[in-house]
Short mmCIF file of C-alpha atoms and ligand atoms in Angstrom, two decimals:
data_model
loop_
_atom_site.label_atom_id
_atom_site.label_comp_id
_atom_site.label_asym_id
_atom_site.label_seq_id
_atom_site.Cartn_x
_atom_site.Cartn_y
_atom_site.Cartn_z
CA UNK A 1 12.30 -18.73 5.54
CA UNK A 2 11.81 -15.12 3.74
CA UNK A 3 14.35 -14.40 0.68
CA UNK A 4 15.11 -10.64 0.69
CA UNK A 5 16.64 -8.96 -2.00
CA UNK A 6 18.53 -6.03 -1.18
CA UNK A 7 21.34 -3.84 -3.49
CA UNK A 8 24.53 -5.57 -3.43
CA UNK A 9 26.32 -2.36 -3.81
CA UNK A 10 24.89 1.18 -4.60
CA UNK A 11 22.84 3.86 -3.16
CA UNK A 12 20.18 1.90 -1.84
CA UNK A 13 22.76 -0.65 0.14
CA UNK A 14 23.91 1.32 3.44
CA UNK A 15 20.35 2.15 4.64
CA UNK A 16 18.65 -0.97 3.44
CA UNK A 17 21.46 -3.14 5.42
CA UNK A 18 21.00 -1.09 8.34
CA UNK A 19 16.97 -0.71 8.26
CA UNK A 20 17.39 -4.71 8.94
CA UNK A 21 20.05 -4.35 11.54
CA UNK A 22 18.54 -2.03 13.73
CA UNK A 23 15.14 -4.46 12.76
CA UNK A 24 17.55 -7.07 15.60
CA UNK A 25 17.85 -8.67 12.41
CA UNK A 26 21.62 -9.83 12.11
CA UNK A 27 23.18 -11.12 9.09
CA UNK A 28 26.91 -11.21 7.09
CA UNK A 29 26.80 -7.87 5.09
CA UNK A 30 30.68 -7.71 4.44
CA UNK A 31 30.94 -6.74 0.81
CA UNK A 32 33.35 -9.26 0.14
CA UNK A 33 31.62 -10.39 -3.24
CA UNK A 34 28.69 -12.93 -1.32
CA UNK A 35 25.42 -13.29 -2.89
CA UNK A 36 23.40 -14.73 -0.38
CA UNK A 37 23.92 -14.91 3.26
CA UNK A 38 21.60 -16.31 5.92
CA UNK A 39 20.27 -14.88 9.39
CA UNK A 40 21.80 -15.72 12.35
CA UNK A 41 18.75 -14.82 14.60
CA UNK A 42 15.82 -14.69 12.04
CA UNK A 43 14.47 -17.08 9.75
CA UNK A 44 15.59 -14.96 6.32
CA UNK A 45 17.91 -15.13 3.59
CA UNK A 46 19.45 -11.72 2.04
CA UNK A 47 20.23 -12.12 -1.51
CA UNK A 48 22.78 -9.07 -3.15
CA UNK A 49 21.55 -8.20 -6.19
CA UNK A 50 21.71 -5.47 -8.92
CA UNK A 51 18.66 -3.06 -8.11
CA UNK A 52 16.95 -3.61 -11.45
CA UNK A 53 17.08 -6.68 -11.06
CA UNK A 54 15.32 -7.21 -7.82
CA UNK A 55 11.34 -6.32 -9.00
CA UNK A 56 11.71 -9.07 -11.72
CA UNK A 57 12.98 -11.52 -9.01
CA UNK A 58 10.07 -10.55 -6.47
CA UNK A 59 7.49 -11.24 -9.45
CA UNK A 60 8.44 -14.14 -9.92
CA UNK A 61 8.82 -14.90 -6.54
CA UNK A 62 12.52 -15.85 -6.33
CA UNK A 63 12.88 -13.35 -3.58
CA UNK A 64 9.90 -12.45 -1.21
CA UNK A 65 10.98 -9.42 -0.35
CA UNK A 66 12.77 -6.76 -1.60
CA UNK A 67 13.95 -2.75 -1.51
CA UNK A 68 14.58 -0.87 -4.39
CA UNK A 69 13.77 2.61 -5.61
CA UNK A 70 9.88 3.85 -6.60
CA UNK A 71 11.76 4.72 -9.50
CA UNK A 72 12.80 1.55 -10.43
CA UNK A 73 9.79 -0.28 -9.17
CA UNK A 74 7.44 1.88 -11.76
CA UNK A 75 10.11 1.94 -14.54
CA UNK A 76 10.35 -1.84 -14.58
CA UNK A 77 6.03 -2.58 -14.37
CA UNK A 78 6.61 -5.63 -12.44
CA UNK A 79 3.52 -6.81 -10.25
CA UNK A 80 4.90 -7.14 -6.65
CA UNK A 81 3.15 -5.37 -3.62
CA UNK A 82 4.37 -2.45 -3.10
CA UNK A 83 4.21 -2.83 1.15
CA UNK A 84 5.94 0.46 2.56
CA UNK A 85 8.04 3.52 1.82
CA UNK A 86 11.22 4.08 3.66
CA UNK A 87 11.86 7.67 3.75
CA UNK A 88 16.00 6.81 2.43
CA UNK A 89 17.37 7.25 -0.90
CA UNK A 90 15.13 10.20 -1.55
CA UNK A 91 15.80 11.37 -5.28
CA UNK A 92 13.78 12.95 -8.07
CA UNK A 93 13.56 12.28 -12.20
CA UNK A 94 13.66 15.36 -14.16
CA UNK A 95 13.84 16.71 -17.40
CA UNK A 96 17.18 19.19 -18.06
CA UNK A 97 18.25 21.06 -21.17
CA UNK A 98 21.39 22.77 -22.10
CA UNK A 99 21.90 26.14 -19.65
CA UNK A 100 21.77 28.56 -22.50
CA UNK A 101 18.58 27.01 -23.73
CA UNK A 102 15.11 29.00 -22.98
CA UNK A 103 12.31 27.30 -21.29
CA UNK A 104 8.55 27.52 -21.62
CA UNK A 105 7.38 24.51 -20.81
CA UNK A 106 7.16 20.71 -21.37
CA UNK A 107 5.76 21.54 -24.76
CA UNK A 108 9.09 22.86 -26.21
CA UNK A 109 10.10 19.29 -26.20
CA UNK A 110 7.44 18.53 -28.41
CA UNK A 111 9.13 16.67 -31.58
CA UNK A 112 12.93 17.07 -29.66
CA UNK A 113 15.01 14.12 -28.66
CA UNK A 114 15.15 13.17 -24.96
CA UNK A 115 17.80 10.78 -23.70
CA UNK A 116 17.04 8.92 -20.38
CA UNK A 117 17.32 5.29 -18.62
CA UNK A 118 13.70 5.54 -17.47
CA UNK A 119 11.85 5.31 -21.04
CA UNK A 120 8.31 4.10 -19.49
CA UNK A 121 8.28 7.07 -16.89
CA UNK A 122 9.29 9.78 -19.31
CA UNK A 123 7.26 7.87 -22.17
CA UNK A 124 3.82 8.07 -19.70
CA UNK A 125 4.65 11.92 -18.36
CA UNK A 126 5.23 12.95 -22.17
CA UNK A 127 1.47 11.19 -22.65
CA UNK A 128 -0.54 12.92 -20.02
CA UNK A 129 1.14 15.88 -21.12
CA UNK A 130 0.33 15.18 -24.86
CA UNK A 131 3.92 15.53 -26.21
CA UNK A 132 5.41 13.34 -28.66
CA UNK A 133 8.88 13.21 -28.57
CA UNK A 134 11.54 10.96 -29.19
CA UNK A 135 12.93 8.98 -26.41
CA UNK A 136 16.51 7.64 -26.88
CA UNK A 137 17.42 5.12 -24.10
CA UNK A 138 20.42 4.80 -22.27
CA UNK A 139 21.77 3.36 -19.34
CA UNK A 140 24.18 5.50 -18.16
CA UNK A 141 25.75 8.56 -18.56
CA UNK A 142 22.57 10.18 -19.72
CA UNK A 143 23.70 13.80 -19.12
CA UNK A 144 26.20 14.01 -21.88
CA UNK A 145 23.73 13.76 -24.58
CA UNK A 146 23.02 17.18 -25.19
CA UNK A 147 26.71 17.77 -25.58
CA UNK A 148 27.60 14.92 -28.07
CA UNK A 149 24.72 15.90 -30.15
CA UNK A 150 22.73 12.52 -29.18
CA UNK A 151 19.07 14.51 -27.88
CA UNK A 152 18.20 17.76 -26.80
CA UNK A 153 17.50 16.86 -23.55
CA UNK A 154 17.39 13.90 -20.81
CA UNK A 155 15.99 12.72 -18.10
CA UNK A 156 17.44 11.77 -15.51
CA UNK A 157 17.27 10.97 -11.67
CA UNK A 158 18.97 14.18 -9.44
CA UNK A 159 19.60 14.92 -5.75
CA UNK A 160 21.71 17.69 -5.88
CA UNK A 161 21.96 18.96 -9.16
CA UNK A 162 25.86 18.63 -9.23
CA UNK A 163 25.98 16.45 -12.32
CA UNK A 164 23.66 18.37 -14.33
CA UNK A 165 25.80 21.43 -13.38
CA UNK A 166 28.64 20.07 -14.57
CA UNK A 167 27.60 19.22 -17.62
CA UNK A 168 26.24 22.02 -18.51
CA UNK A 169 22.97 21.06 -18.35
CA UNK A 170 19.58 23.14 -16.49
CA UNK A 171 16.85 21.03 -14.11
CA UNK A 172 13.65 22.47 -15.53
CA UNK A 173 10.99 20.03 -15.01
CA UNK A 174 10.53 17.26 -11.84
CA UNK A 175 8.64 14.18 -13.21
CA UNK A 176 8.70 12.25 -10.78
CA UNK A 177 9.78 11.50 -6.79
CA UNK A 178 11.30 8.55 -5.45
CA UNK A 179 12.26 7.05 -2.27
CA UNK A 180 13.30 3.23 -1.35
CA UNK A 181 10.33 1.18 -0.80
CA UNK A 182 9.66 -2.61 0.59
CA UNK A 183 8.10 -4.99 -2.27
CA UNK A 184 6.94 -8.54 -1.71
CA UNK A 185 5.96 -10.70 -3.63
CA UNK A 186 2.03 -10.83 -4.67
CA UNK A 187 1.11 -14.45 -2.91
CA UNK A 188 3.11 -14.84 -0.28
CA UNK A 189 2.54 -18.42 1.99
CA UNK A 190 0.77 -17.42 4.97
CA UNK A 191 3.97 -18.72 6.80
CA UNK A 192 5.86 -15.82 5.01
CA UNK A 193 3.02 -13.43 5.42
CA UNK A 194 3.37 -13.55 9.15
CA UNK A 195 6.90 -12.82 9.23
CA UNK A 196 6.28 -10.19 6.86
CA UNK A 197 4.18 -8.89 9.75
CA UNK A 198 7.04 -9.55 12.33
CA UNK A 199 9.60 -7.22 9.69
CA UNK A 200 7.24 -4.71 9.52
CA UNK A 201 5.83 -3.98 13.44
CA UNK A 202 9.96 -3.80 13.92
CA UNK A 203 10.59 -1.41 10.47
CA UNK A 204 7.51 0.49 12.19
CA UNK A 205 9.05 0.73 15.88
CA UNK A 206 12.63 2.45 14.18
CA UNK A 207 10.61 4.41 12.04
CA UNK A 208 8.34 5.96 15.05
CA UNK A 209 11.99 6.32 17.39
CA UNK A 210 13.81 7.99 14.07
CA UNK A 211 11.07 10.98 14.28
CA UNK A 212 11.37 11.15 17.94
CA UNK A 213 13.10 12.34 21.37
CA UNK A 214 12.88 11.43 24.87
CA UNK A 215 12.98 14.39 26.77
CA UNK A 216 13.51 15.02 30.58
CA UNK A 217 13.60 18.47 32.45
CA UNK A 218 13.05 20.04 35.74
CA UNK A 219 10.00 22.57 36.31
CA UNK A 220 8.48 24.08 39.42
CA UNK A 221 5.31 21.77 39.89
CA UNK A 222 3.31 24.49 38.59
CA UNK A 223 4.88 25.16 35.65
CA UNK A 224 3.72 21.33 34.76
CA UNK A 225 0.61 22.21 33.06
CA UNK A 226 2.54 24.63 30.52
CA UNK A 227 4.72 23.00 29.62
CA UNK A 228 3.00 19.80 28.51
CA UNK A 229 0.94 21.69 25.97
CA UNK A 230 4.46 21.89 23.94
CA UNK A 231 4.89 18.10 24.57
CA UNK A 232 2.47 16.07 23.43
CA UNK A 233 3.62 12.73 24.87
CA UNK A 234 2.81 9.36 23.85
CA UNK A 235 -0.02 9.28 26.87
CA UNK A 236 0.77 11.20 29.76
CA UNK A 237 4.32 13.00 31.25
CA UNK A 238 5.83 11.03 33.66
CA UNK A 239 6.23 14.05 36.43
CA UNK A 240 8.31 12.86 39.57
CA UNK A 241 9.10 15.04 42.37
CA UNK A 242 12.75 16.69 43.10
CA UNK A 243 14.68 17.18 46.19
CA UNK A 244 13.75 20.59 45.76
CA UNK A 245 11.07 21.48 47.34
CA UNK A 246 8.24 22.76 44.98
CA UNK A 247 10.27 21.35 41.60
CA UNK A 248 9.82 17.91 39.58
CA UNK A 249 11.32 16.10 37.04
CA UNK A 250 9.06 16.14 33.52
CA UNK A 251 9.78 12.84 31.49
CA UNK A 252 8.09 12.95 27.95
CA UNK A 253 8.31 12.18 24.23
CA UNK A 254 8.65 14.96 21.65
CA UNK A 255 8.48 14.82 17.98
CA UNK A 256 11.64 15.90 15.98
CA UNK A 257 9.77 17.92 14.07
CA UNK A 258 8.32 20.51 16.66
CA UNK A 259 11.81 20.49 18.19
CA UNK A 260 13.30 23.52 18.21
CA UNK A 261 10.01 26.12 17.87
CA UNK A 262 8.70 23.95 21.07
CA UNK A 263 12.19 24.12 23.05
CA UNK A 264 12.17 27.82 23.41
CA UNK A 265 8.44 27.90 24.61
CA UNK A 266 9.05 25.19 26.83
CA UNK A 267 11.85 27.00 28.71
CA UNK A 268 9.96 30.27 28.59
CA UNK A 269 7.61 28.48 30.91
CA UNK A 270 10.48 27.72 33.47
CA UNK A 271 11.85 24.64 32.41
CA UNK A 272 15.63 23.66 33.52
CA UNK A 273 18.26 21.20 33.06
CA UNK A 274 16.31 19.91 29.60
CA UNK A 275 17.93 16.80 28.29
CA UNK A 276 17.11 15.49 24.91
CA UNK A 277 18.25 11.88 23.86
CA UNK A 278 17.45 9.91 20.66
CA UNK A 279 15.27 6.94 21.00
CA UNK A 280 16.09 3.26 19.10
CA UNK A 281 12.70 1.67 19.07
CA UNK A 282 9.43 3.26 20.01
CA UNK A 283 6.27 1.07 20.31
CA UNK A 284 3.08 2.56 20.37
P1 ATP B 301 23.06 -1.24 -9.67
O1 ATP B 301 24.51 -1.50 -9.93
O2 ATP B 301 22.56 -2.03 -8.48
O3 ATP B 301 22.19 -1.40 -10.88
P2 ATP B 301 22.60 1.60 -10.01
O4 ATP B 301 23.86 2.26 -10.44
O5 ATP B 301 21.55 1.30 -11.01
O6 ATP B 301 22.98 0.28 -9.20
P3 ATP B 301 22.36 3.49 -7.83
O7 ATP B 301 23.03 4.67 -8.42
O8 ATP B 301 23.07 2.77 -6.74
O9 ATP B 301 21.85 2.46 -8.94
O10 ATP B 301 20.94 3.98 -7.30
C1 ATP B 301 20.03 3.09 -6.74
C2 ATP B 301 18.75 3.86 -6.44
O11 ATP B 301 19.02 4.88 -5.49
C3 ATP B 301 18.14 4.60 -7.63
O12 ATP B 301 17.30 3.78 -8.39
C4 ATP B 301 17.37 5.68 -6.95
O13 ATP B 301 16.12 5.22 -6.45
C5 ATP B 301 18.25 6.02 -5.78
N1 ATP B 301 19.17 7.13 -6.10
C6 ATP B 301 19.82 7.32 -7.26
N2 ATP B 301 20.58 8.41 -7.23
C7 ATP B 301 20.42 8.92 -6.01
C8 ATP B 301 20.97 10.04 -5.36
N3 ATP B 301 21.84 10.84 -5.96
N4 ATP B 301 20.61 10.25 -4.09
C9 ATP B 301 19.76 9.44 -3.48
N5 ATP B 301 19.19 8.36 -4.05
C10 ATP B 301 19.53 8.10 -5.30
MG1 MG B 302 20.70 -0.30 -11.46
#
């Protein structure tokens, strides 16, 4: 049986819980203060931890498996695999200073104090950079610093930028990006291994769908040939002929990305009736 680790209750818990679920992977997720709950219909364990936690317990092998942020995966050194990245909780670390406060560079902060929770990321960017600086850490609340006279600037992970806004504070520097990645644990049994395998062809199958449509329209016949150069399918259009004399039906796969600039030409070539409809698992 695997042991995943996953949040017990933060920004990484929503999407990891439901990465698994739409994985057919069912388990007891009800936040109602359980550590560990078991599979119903897959031989794996889900242990609810505290997200800096859960490298240390993949090291040492505690847990197999686990998802936690790049950020926290670098900060904390541990040597686990790092297996795949997720593309949820996408955030950045970056140095801000007070609003008022002029910027030329990562070299005014040469000799300043910098308050952050993420001491070995800062610690190596201040390195390659060849600043020397002191690094206060803290673990939490970082962005009042400046204001309680504690460092003259921090580090910190942002999405939006709200928090630094609000306290007064300017994003001036990104030092690093994160998203949620999958860990395991560096020697897994080849028992494990395998269903490591089995997690990720399914984690690959929603991943493929979330980045996809299914599209169906009607053309006239000729129009076919077009219109598939905006749709490049997973092989071939399924084409099946209409009532209509003359028209088909066009049955493809498009990629979310080319959407919208491909939707226009595609109906500039004649196209009717286009229906576009998500797709849960896609195996190629
Ligand atoms: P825990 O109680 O488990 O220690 P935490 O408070 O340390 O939780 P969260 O704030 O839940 O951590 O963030 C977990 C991870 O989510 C972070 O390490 C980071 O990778 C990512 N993250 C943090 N802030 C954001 C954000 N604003 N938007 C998206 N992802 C974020
Ligand atoms: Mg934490």
């Amino acid at each position: 049986m695997l042991r995943i680790a996953i949040q017990k209750s933060g920004r990484l818990s929503d999407d990891s819980i439901k990465l698994f679920k739409e994985c057919g992977i069912q388990f007891d997720s009800s936040s109602s203060g359980k550590l560990k709950s078991i599979s119903a219909n897959f031989p794996a364990e889900f242990l609810f931890l505290r997200d800096d936690d859960i490298p240390g317990y993949v090291e040492d092998g505690v847990a197999d498996l686990g998802i936690v942020g790049e950020n926290v995966y670098t900060e904390t050194g541990r040597q686990v695999t790092v297996v795949h990245k997720l593309g949820f909780s996408k955030c950045r670390l970056s140095l801000a200073i007070p609003r008022g406060t002029q910027w030329n560079g990562v070299e005014d902060l040469q000799g300043r104090g910098i308050a952050t929770s993420y001491p070995r990321i800062l610690g190596n960017y201040l390195k390659e950079n060849g600043v020397e600086a002191d690094i206060h850490e803290i673990s939490g609340s970082v962005e009042i610093a400046p204001s309680i006279g504690l460092a003259d600037a921090v580090c910190d992970i942002v999405s939006s930028g709200s928090t630094l806004l609000s306290n007064g504070l300017k994003e001036v520097e990104v030092i690093y990006r994160s998203e949620a990645i999958l860990i395991a644990a560096p020697n897994l049994s080849e028992e494990k291994a395998l269903l490591l395998d089995k997690i990720m062809f399914r984690i690959k199958a929603v991943q493929a769908a979330q980045n996809h449509k299914y599209i169906l329209l009607n053309c006239p016949a000729e129009a076919v040939d077009k219109i598939m150069q905006y749709i490049p399918g997973m092989k071939a259009p399924t084409v099946l002929p209409l009532v209509t004399e003359g028209w088909v039906s066009l049955h493809s796969v498009i990629n979310e990305n080319d959407f919208w600039t491909n939707i226009e030409k595609i109906r500039e070539a004649g196209a009717e009736g286009i229906l576009v409809i998500p797709i849960e698992k896609m195996i190629r």
